[in-house]
Short mmCIF file of C-alpha atoms in Angstrom, two decimals:
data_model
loop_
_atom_site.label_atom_id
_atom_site.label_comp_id
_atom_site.label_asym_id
_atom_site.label_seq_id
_atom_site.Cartn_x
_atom_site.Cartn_y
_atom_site.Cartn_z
CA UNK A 1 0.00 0.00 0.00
CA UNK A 2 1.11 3.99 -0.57
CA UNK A 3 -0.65 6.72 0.79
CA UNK A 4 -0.07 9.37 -1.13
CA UNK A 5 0.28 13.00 -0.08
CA UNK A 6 -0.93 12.78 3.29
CA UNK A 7 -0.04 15.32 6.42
CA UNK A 8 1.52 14.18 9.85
CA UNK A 9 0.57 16.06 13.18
CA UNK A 10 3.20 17.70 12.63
CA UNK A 11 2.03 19.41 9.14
CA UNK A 12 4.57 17.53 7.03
CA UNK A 13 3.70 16.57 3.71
CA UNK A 14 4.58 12.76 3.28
CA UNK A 15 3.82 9.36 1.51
CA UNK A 16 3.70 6.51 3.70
CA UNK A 17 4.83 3.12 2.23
CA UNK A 18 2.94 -0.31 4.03
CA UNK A 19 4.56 -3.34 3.60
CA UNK A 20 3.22 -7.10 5.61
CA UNK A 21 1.67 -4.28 8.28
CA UNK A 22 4.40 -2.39 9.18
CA UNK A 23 5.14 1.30 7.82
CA UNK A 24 8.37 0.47 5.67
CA UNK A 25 9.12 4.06 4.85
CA UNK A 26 7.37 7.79 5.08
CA UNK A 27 9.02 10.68 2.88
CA UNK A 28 8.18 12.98 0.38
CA UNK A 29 7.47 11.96 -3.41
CA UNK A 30 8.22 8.01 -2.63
CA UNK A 31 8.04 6.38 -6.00
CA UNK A 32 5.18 3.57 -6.52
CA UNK A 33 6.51 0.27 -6.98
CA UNK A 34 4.34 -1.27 -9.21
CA UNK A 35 2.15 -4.06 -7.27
CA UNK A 36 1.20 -1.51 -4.28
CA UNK A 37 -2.60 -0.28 -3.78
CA UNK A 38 -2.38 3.72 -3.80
CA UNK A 39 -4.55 5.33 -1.34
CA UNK A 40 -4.73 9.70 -2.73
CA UNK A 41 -4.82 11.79 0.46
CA UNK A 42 -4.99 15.24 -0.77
CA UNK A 43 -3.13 16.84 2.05
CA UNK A 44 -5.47 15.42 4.43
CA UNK A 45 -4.16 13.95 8.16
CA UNK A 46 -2.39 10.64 8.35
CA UNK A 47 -2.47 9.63 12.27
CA UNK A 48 -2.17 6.27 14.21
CA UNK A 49 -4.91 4.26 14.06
CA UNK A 50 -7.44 5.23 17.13
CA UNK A 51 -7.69 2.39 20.19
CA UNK A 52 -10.93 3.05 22.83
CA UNK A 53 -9.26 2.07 25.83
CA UNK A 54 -12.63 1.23 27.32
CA UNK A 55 -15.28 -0.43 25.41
CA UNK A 56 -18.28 -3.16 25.74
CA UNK A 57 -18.35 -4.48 22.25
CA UNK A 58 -21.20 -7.22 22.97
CA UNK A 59 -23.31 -4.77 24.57
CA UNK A 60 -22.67 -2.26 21.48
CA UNK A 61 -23.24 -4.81 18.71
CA UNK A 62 -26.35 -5.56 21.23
CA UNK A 63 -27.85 -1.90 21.80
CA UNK A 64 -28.04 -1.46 17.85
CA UNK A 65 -30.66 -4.03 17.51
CA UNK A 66 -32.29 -2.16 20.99
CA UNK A 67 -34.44 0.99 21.76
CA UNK A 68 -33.05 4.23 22.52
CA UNK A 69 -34.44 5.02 25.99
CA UNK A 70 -32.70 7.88 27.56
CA UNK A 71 -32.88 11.59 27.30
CA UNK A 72 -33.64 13.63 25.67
CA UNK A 73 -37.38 11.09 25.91
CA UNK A 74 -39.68 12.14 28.48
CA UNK A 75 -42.29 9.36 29.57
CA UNK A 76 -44.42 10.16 26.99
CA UNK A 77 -41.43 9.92 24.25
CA UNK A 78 -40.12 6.13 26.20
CA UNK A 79 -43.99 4.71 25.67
CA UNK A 80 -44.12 5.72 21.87
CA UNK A 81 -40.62 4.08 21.53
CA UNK A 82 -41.55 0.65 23.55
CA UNK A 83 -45.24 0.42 21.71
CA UNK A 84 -43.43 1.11 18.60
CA UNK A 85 -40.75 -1.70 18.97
CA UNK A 86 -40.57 -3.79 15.60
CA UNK A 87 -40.50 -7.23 15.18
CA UNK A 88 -41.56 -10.15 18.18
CA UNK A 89 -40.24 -11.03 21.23
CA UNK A 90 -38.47 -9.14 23.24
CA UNK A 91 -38.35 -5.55 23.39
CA UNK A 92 -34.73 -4.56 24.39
CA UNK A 93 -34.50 -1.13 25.82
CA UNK A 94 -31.09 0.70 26.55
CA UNK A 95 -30.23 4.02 27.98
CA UNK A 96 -32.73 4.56 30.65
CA UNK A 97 -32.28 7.33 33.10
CA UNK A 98 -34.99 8.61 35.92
CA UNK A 99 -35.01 11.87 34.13
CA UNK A 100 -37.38 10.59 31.58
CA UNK A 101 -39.99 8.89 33.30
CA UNK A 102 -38.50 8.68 37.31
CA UNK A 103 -38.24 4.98 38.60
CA UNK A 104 -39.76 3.24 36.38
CA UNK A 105 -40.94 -1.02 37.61
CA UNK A 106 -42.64 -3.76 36.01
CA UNK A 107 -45.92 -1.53 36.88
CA UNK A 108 -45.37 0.85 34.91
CA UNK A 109 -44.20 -0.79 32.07
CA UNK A 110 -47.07 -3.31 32.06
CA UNK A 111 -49.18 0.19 31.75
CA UNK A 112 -47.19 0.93 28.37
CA UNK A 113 -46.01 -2.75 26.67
CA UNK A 114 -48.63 -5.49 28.07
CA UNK A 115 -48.74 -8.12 25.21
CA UNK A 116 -44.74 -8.25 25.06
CA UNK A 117 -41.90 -9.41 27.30
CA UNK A 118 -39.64 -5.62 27.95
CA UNK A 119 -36.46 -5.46 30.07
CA UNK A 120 -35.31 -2.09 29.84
CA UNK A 121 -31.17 -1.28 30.64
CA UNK A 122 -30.05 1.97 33.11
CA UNK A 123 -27.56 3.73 31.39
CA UNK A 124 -25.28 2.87 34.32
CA UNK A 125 -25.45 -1.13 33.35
CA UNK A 126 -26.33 -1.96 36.83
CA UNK A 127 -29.69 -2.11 36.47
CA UNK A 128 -32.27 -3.73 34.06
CA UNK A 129 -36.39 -3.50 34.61
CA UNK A 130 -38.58 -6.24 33.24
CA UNK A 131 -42.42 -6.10 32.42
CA UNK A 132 -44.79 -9.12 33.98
CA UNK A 133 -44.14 -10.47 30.51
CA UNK A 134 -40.64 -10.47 30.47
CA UNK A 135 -40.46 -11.92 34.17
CA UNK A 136 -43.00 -15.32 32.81
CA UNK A 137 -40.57 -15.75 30.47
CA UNK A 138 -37.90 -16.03 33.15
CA UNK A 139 -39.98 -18.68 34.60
CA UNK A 140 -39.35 -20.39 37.86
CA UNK A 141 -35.82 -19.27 38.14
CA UNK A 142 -37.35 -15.51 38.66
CA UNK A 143 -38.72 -16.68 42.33
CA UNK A 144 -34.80 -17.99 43.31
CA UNK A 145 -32.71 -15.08 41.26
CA UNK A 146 -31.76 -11.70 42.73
CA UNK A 147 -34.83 -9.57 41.51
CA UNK A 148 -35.83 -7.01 43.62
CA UNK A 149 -39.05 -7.61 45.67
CA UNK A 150 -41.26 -5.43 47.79
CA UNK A 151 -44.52 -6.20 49.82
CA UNK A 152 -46.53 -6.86 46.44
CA UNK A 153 -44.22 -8.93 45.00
CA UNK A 154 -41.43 -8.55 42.30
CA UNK A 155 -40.74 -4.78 41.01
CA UNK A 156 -38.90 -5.74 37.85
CA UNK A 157 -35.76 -4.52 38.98
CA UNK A 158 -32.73 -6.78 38.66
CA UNK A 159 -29.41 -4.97 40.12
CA UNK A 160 -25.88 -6.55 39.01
CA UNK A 161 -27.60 -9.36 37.76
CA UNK A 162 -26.05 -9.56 34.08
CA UNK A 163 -24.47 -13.19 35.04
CA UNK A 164 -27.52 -14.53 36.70
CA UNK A 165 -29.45 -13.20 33.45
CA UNK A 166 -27.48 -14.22 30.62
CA UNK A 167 -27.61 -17.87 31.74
CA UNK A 168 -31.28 -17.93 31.89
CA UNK A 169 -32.02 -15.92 28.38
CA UNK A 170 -32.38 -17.34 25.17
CA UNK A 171 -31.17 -15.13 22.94
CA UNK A 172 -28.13 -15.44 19.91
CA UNK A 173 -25.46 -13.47 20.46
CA UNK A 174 -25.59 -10.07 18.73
CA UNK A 175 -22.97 -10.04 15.56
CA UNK A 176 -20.27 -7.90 16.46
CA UNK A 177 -20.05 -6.76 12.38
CA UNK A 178 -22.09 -4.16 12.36
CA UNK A 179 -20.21 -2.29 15.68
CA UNK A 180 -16.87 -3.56 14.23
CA UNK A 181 -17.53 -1.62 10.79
CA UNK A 182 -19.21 1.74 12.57
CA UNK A 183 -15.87 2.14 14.72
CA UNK A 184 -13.62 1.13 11.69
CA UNK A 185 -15.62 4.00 9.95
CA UNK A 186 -14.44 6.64 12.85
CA UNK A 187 -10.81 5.47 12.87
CA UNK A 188 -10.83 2.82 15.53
CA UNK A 189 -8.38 0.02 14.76
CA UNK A 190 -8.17 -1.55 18.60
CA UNK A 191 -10.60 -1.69 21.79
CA UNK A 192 -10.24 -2.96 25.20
CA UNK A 193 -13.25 -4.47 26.32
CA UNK A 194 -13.98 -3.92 30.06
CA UNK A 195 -16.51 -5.75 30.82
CA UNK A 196 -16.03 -7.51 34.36
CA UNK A 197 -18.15 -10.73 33.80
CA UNK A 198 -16.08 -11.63 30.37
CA UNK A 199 -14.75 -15.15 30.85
CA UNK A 200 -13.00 -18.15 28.61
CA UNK A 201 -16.21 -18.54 26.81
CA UNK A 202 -16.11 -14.50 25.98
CA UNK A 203 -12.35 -14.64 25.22
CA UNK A 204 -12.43 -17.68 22.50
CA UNK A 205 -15.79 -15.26 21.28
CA UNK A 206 -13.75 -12.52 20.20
CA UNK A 207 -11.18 -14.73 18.88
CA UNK A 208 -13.42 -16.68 16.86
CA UNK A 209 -14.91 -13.17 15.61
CA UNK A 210 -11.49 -12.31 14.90
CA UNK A 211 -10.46 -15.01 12.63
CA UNK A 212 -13.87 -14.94 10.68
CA UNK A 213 -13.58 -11.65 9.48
CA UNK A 214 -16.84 -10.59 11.95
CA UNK A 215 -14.62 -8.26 14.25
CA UNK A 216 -11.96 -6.51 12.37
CA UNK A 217 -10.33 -4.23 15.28
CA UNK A 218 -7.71 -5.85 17.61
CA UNK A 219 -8.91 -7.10 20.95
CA UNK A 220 -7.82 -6.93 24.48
CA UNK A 221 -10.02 -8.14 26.58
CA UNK A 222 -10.53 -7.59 30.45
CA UNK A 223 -12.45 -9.60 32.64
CA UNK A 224 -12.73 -12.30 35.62
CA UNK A 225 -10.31 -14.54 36.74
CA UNK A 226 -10.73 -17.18 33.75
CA UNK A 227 -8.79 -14.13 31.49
CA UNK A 228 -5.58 -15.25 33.29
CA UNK A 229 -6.47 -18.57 31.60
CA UNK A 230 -7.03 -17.69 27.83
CA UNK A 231 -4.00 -17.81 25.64
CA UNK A 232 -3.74 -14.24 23.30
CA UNK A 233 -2.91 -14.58 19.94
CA UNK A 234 -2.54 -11.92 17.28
CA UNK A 235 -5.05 -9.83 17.33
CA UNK A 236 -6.92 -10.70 20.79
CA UNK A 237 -5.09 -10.86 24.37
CA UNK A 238 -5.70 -11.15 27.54
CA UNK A 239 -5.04 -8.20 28.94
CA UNK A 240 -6.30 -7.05 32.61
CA UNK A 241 -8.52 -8.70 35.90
CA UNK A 242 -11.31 -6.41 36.26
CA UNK A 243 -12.63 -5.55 39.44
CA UNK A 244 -16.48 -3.83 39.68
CA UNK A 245 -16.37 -1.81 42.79
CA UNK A 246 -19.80 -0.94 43.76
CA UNK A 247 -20.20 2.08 45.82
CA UNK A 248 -20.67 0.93 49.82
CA UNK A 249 -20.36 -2.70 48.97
CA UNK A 250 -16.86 -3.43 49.05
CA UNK A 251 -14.53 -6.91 49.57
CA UNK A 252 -12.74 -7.38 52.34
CA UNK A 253 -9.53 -5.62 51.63
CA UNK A 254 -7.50 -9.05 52.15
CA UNK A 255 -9.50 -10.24 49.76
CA UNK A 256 -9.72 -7.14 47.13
CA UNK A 257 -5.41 -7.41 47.39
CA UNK A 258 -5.34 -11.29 46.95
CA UNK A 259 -7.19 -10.62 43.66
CA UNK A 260 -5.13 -7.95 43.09
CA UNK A 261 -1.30 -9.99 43.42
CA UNK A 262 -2.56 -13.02 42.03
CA UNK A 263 -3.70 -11.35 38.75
CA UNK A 264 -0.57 -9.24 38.65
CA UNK A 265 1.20 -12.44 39.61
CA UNK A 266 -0.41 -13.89 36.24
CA UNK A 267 0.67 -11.12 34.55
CA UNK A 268 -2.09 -9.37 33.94
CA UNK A 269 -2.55 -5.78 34.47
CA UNK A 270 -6.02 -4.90 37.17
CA UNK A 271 -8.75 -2.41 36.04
CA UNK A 272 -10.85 -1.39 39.42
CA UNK A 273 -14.07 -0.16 38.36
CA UNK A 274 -14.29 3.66 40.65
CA UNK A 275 -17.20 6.29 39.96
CA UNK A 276 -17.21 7.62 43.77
CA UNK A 277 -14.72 9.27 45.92
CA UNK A 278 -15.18 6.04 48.28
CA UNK A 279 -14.33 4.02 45.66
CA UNK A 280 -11.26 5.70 45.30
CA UNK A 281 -10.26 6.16 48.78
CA UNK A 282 -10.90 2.17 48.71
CA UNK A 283 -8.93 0.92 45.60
CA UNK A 284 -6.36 3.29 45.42
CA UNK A 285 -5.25 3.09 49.43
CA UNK A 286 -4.87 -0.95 48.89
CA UNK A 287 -2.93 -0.19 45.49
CA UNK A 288 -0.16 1.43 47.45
CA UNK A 289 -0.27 -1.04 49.75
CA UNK A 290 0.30 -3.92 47.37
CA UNK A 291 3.05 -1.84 45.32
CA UNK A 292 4.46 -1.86 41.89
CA UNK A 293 1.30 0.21 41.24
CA UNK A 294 2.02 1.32 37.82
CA UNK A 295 0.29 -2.42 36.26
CA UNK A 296 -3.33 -0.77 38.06
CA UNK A 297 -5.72 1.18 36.34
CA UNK A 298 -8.15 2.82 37.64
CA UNK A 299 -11.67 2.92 35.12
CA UNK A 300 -13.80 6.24 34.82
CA UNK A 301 -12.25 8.08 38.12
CA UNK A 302 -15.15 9.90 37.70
CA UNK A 303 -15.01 12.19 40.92
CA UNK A 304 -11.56 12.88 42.03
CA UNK A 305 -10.88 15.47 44.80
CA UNK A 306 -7.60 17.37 44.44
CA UNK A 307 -5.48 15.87 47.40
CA UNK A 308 -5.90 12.71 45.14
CA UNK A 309 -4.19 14.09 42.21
CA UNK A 310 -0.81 13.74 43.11
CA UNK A 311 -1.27 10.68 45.07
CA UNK A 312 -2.36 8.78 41.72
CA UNK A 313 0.73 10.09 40.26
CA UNK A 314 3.60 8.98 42.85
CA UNK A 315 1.72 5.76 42.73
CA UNK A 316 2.09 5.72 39.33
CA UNK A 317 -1.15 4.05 38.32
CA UNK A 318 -3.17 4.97 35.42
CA UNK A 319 -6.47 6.65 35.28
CA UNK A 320 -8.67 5.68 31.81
CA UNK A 321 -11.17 8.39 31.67
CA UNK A 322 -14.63 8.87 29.57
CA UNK A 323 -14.59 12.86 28.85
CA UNK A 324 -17.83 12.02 26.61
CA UNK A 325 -19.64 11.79 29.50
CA UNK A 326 -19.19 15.78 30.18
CA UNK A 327 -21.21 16.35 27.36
CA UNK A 328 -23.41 12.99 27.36
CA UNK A 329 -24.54 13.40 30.91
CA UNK A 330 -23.21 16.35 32.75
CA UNK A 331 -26.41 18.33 33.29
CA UNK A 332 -27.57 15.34 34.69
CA UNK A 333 -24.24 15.22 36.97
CA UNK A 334 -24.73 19.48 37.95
CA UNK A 335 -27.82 18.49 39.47
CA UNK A 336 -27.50 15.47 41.35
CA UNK A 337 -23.81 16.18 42.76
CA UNK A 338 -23.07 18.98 45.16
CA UNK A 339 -21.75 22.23 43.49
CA UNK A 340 -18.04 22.36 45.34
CA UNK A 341 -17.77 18.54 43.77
CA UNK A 342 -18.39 20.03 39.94
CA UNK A 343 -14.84 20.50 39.23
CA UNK A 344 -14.07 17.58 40.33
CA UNK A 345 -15.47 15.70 37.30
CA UNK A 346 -14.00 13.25 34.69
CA UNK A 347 -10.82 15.35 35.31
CA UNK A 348 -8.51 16.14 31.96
CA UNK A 349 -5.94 18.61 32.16
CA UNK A 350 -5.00 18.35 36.32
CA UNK A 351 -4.68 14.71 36.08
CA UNK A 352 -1.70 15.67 33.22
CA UNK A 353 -0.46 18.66 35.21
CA UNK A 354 0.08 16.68 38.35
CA UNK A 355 1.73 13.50 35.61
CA UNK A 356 -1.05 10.81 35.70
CA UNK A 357 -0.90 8.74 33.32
CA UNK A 358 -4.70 9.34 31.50
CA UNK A 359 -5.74 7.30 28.64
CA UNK A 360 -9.70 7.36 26.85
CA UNK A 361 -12.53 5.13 26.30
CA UNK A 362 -15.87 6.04 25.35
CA UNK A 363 -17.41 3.11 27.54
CA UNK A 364 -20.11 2.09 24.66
CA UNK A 365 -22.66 1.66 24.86
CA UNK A 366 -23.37 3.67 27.64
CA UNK A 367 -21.45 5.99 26.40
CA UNK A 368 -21.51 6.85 22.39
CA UNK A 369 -19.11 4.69 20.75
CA UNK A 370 -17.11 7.91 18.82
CA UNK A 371 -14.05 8.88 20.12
CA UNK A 372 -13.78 12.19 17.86
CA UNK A 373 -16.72 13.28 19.92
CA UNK A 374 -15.37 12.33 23.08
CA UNK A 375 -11.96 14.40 22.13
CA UNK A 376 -14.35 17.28 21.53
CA UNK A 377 -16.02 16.95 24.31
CA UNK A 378 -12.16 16.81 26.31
CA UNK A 379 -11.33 19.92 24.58
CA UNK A 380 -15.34 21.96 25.23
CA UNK A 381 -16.69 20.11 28.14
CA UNK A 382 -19.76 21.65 27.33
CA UNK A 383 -22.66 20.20 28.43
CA UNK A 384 -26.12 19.16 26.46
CA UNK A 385 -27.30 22.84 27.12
CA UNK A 386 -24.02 24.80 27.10
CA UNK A 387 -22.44 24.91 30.68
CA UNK A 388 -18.91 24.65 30.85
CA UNK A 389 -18.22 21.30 33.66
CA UNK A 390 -14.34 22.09 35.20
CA UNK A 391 -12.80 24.89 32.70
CA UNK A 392 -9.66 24.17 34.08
CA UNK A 393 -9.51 20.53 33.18
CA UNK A 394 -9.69 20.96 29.79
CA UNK A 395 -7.49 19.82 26.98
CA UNK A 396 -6.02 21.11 23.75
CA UNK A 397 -7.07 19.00 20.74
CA UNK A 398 -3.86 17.37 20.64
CA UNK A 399 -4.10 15.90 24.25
CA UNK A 400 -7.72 15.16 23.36
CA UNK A 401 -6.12 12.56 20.85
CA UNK A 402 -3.61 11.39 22.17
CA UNK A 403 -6.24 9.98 25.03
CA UNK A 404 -6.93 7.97 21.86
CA UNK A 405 -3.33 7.14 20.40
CA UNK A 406 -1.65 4.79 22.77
CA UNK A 407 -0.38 1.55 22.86
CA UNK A 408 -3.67 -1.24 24.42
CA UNK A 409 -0.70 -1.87 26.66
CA UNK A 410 -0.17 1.39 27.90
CA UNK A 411 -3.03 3.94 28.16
CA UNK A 412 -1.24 7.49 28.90
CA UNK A 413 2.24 5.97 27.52
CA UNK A 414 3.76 6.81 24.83
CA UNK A 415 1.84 8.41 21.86
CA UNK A 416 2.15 6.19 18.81
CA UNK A 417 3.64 7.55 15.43
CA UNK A 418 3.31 7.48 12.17
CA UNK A 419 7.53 6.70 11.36
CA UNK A 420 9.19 3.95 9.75
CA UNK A 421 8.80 0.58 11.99
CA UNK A 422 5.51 1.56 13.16
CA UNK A 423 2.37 -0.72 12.79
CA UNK A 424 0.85 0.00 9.74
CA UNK A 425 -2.64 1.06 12.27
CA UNK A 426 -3.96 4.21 10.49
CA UNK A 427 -6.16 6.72 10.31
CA UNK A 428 -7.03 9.04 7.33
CA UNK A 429 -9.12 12.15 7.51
CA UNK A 430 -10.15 14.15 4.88
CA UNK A 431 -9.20 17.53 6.13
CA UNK A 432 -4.81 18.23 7.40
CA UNK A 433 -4.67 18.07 11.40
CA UNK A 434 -4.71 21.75 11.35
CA UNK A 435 -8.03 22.41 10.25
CA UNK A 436 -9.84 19.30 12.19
CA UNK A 437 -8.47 19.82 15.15
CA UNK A 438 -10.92 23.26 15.50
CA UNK A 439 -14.28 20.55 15.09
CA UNK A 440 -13.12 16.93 16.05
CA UNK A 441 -16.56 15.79 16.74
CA UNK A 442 -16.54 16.60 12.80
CA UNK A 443 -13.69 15.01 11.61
CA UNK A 444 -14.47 12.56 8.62
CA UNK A 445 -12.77 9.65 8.53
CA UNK A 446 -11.58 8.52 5.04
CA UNK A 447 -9.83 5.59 5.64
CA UNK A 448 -8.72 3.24 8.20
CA UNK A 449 -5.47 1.07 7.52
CA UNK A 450 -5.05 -1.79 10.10
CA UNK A 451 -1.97 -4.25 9.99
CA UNK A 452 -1.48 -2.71 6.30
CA UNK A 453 -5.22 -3.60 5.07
CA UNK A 454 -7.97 -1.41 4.15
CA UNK A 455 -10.72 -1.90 7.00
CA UNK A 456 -12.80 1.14 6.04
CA UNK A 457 -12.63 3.69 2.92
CA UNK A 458 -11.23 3.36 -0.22
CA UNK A 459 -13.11 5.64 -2.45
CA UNK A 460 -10.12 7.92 -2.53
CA UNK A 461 -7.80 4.80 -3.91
CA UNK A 462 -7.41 5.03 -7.53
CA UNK A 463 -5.67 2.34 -10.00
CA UNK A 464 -2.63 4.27 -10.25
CA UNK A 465 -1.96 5.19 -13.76
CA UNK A 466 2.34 5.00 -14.34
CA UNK A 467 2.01 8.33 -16.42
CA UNK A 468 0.47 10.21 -13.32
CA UNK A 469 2.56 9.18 -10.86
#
């Protein structure tokens, strides 16, 4: 392959030459060889390939077959969107947040869907809601699983319940093609999935995926203690333990840093799930206890007070932030957090200041999946109706990507670049860095190059004519 004409970050003109994946050479007015595909840039921006370090790719491929049920819906808008569900079955809502229709049970949406089973997802992924339908179809197993009950009986809510669930639902798994081909088409080229209850089963799923052609992006997948198990292979690895800290329920701390030494003694890196200033007093106090803290990440750090900043960085653990949810959720977060705790949000620029290592996922599904609007929203945080969340923590557009441009190894390491000996993982934009960089949530995507093959684009490649090159 030869991109022609194409403009680094650093606004020099170049051709890149791909040979078996790797970037062979990158210099001005490279002659074509002959057999090479030519990809015509125009001038526009040749970057490293884009990796969300913080993903749930089932869940994704699963919320495009679903209804939308968040804001901006009020209750009136969620009914029309559950009556108007196509197809049979199951009606498979996602997105849900009080602010459209308050706390929502199986009453209510009995009142709206009777004649179908509904289970309807919190944005948060803690919590789904079922309709009576929905529970029958859960059968006898309902009366022995975790759903919430009151004094009339069950409410339909089922809290961290995903394992208990997906054992007892019939359902094929969602194909992870269309997802795969949506983030190709925005630049992505590697995810880390974080989802906790990901096991052997999950890992050989993505691997399978990966060797069909279904999932095209480069996998490395966090989850339980079965991940220490599963044997990576280009183009999927195991890569972290997760841990899902949920706010007031915690292990015992012998038992949170047994789980902690024996993944690390596995070598696996651990990814504790913290939204909450106690979750972070929790995790982050037993990280330093255990040492060598720099193979810990810490997902979201969504509130983090300032005496914590430098803390995180003499530990030396990494924080893997979502700066999409400034702008996704954050008039949401002005109201239901106290005001001296706004600037504390989804931190950017501090957590850099103070030398945190900071790396970026979008967490899709319940986030959106593009990370060009999440860099936007690192560089405006701007909320839904225009409030500026934490002035001070924002980042310059560069920053913003390179949230987006490290290593799956090393979130807030070293930026990748586009040089000779690279991996030929790239992304092509219509428009030199200097002009997208002023709208990143606008930045078209052209082409995506991963391991030196065309994953997305190609309407710019031409069959190079000898006389007019």
């Amino acid at each position: 392959m030869l991109i022609r004409d194409a403009t680094r970050l650093d606004g020099r003109r170049v051709d890149v030459r791909v040979r078996d994946g790797v970037i062979v050479d990158c210099a001005a007015s490279l002659p074509w060889r002959g057999e090479e595909m030519v990809i015509k840039a125009h001038g526009g921006a040749v970057l490293p390939g884009l990796h969300d370090h913080h993903i749930h790719l089932s869940a994704l491929a699963a919320s495009f077959e679903s209804v939308k049920c968040g804001p901006p819906f009020d209750a009136t808008g969620l009914a029309a969107q559950l009556r108007s569900a196509p197809g049979e079955g199951w009606v498979r809502g996602v997105g849900y947040h009080e602010s459209v229709a308050g706390d929502i049970d199986a009453a209510w949406l009995d009142r709206v869907v009777p004649d179908r089973p509904v289970r309807v997802q919190h944005r948060s992924g803690r919590l789904w809601i079922f309709n009576s339908a929905g529970l029958a179809l859960l059968g006898g197993a309902a009366a022995e699983g975790p759903l919430e009950r009151d004094s009339n009986g069950f409410t339909g809510r089922l809290y961290d319940g995903d394992q208990w669930l997906h054992g007892r639902l019939e359902r094929p798994r969602p194909s992870l093609r269309h997802a795969s081909r949506r983030l190709a088409a925005r630049g992505v080229t590697s995810v880390s999935d974080a989802t906790a209850a990901n096991d052997a089963a999950s890992f050989s799923m993505f691997r399978k995926a990966r060797d069909d052609g279904e999932l095209l992006q480069h996998m490395a997948v966090m989850g339980g203690d079965e991940i220490a198990g599963c044997e990576s292979v280009q183009g999927c690895v195991a890569l972290a333990r997760k841990i899902h800290l949920h706010d007031g329920d915690y292990p015992a701390p012998e038992a949170f840093m047994a789980v902690l030494r024996a993944a690390r003694a596995r070598g696996l890196q651990v990814a504790v799930h913290c939204v909450t200033e106690a979750d972070l007093v929790f995790s982050l106090s037993l990280m330093e206890e255990a040492g060598e803290a720099h193979s810990f990440r810490i997902e979201h750090a969504s509130v983090v007070p300032p005496e914590f900043l430098a803390r995180l960085a003499a530990a030396e653990v990494t924080v893997v932030t979502q700066p999409n949810f400034v702008a996704e959720r954050g008039d949401a977060y002005l109201a239901e957090i106290p005001v001296d705790e706004h600037s504390f949000l989804y931190r950017g620029a501090n957590f850099l200041r103070h030398g945190v290592k900071l790396g970026g996922g979008t967490d899709a599904p319940f986030g959106h999946f593009d990370p060009w609007a999440a860099m936007q929203a690192a560089v405006e945080r701007r909320t839904h109706v225009g409030v500026i969340v934490g002035p001070n923590e924002r980042l310059s557009p560069e920053q913003a990507l390179a949230l987006f441009t490290t290593h799956w190894s090393a979130p807030g390491g070293r930026v990748r670049q586009v040089k000779v000996g690279a991996a030929a993982d790239l992304c092509l934009l219509r428009e030199p860095w200097v002009v997208a960089r002023e709208a990143l949530a606008d930045v078209e995507v052209v082409a995506t190059v991963q391991d030196g093959a065309l994953i997305h684009g190609g309407f710019r490649m031409r069959a190079p004519r000898i006389s007019a090159l």
